[in-house]
CSV table of C-alpha atoms in Angstrom, one decimal:
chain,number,residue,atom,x,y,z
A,1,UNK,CA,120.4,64.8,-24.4
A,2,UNK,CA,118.9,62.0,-22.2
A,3,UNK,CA,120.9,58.9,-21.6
A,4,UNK,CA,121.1,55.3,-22.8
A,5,UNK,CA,118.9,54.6,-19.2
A,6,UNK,CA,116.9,57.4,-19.7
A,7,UNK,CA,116.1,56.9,-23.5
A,8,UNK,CA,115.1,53.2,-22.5
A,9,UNK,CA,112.7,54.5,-19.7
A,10,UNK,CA,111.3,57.2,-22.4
A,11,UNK,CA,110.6,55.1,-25.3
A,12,UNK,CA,108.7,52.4,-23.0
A,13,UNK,CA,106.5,55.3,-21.9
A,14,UNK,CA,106.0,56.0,-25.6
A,15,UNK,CA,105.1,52.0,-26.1
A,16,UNK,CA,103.1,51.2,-23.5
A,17,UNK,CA,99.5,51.8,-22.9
A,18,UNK,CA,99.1,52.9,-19.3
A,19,UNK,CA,96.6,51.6,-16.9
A,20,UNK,CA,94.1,53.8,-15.8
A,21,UNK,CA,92.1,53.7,-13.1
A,22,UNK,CA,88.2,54.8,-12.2
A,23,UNK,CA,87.8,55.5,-8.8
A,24,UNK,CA,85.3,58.4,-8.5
A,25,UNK,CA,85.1,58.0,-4.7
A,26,UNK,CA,89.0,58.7,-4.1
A,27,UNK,CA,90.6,61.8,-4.1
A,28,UNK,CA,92.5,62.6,-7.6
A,29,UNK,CA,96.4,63.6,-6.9
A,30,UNK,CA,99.4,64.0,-9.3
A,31,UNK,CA,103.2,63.2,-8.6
A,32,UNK,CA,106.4,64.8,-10.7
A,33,UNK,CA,108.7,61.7,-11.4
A,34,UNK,CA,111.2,64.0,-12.2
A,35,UNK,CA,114.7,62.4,-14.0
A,36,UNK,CA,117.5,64.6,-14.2
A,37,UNK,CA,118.4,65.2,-17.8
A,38,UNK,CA,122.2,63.7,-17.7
A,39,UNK,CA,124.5,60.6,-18.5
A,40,UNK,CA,123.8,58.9,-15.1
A,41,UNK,CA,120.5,60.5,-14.0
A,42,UNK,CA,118.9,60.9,-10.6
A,43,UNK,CA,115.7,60.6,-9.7
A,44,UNK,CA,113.9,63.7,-7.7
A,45,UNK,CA,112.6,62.3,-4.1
A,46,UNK,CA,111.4,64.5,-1.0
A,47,UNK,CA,111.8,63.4,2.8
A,48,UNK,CA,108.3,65.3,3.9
A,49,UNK,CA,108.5,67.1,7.2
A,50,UNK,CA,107.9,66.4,10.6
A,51,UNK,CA,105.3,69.1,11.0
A,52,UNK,CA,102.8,68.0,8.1
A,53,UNK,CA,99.4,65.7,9.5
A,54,UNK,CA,100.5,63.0,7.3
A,55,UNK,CA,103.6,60.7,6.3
A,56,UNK,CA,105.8,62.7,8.4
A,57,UNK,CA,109.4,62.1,6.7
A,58,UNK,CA,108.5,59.5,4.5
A,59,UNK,CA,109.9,59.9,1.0
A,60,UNK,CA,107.7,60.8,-1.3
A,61,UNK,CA,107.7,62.8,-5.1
A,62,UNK,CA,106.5,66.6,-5.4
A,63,UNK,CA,102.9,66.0,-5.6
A,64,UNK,CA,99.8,66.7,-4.1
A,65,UNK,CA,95.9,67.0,-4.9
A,66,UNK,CA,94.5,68.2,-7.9
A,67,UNK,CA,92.4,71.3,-8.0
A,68,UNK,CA,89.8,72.2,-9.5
A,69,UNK,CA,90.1,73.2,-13.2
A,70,UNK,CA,93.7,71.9,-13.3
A,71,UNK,CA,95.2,69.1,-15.0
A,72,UNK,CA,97.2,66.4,-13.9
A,73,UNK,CA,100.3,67.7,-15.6
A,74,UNK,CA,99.9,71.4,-13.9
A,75,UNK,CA,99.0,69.9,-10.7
A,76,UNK,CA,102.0,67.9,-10.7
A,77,UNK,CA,104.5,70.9,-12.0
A,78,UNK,CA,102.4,73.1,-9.4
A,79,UNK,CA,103.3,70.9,-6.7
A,80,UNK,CA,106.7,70.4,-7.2
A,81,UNK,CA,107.1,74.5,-7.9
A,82,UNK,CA,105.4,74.7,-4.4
A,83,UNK,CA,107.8,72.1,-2.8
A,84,UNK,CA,110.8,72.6,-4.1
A,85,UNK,CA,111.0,75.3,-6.0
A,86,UNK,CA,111.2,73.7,-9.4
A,87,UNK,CA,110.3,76.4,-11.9
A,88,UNK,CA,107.7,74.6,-14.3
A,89,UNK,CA,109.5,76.3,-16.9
A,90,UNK,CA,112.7,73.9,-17.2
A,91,UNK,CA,110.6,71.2,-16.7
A,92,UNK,CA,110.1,68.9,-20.0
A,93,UNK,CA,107.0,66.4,-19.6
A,94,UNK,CA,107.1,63.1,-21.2
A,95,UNK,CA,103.9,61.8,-20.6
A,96,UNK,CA,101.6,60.0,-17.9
A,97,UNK,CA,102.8,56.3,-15.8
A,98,UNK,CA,100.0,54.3,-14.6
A,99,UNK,CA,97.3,55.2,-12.0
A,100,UNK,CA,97.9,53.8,-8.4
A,101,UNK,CA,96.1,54.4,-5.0
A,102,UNK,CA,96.6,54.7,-1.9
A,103,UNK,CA,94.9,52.9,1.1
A,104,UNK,CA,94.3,56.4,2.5
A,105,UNK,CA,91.7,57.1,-0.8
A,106,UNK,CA,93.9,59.2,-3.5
A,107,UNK,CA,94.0,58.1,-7.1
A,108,UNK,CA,97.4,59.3,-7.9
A,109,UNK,CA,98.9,60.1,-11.8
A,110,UNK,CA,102.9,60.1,-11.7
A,111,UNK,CA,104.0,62.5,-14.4
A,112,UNK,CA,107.1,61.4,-15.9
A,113,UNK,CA,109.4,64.1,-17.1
A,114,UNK,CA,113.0,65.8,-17.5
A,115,UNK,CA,114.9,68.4,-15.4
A,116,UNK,CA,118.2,69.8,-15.5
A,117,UNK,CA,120.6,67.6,-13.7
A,118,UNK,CA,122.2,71.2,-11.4
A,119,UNK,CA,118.8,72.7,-10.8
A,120,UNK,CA,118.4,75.0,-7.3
A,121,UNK,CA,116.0,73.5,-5.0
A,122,UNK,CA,114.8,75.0,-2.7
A,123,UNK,CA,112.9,73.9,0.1
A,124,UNK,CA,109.3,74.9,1.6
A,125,UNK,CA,108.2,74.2,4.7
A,126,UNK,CA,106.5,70.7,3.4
A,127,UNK,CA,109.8,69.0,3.1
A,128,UNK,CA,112.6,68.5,4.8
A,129,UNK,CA,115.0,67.3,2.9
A,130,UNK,CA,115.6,67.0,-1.3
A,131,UNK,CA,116.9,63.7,-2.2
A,132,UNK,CA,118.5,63.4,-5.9
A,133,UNK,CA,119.2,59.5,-6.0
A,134,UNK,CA,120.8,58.1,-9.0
A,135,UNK,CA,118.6,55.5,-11.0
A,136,UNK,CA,121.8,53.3,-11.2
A,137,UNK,CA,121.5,52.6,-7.3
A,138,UNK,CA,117.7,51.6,-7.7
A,139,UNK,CA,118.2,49.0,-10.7
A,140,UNK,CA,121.1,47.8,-8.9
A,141,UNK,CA,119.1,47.7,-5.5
A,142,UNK,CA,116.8,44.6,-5.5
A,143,UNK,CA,114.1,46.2,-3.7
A,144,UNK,CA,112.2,44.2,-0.1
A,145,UNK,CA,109.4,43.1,-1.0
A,146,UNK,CA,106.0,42.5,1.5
A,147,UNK,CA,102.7,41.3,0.6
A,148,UNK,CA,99.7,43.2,2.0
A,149,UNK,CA,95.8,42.6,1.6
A,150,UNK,CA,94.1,45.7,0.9
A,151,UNK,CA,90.6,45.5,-0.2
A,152,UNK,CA,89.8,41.3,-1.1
A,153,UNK,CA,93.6,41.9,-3.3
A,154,UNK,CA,96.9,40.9,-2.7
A,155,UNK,CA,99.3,43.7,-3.3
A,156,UNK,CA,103.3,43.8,-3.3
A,157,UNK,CA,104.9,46.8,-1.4
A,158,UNK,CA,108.7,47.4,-2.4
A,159,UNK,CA,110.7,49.1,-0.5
A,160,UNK,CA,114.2,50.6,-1.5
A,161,UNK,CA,116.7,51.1,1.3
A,162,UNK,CA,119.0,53.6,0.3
A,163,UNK,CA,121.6,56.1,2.5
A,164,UNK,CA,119.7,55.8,5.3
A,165,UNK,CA,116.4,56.2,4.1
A,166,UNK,CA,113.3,53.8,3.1
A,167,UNK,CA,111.7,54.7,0.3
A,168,UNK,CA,108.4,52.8,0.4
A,169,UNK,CA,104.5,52.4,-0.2
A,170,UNK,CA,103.3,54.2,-3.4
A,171,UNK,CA,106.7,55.9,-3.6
A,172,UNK,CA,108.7,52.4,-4.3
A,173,UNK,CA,105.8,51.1,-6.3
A,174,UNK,CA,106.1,53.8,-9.2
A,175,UNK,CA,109.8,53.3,-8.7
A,176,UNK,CA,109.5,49.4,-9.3
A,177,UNK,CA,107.0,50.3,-12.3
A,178,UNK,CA,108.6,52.7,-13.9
A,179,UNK,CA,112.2,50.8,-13.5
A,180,UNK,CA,110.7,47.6,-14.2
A,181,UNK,CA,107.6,47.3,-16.5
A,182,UNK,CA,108.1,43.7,-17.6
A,183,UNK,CA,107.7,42.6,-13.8
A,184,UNK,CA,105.1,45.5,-12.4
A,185,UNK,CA,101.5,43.8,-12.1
A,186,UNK,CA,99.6,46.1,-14.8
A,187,UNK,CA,95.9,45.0,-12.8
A,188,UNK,CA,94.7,46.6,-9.5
């Protein structure tokens, strides 16, 4: 059974009408935001590895391009099966979060769903490390904020500083989103 915290992000998925974006020149790409189903849940986070082309150890969610003839929600449980091993199986999806983009030309779909809280990982050669940070630590965790101009637009980039790590870019802007609707900027 989810959690007070989880319930409340759940049922403002359920309310909301997400923002969707048309950008037929960029890339199309899905992420798993993936909660773990329990009474103080943690949020599912990669460090990518040091030998990939791109965003070596940033932190980042299982995710990766869609292919053809897939949908966003198997591209996302795809990806995170091929990353760290999460069977799509015990994975329960809850719905769709707002498009985003990055400056580097993906569109990007977070997939919001449910996972049990003592799941194996296991990691591939794509990531070096599985993070399982606990929601509590990012609401409580005002996040840095920097404005960037991408494109004519102002944008805000949050970044979470947490054990060590910086979780940033599009990584701490779903975070923010998802975390805190009433406060997320719903036009890009």
């Amino acid at each position: 059974m989810p959690s007070t915290l989880l319930n409340k992000i759940l049922n403002t998925l359920k309310s909301r009408e997400r923002v969707t974006l048309h950008l037929p020149e960029y890339r199309s790409a899905a992420v798993l935001v993936g909660f773990t189903d329990e009474e103080n849940p943690r949020l599912l986070l990669t460090v990518r590895s040091l030998d990939l082309p791109s965003h070596q150890g940033q932190i980042s969610f299982p995710g990766g391009k869609i292919e053809a003839g897939e949908t966003i929600k198997e591209a996302a449980l795809r990806e995170a099966w091929e990353e760290v091993g999460l069977d799509p199986k015990v994975v329960q999806v809850h719905g769709l979060w707002d498009d985003t983009f990055t400056p580097l030309g993906f569109h990007v779909t977070p997939v919001i769903a449910t996972l049990p809280a003592n799941y194996p990982f296991a990691l591939s050669s794509e990531v070096a490390e599985i993070l399982l940070v606990p929601v509590a630590d990012l609401l409580h965790l005002p996040p840095e904020t920097l404005e960037r101009q991408f494109k004519g637009r102002t944008h805000l980039i949050y970044t979470y500083p947490w054990k060590g790590h910086r979780i940033w870019g599009m990584t701490g802007r779903i975070i923010h989103g998802v975390l805190h609707p009433e406060l997320h900027p719903r036009e890009y």
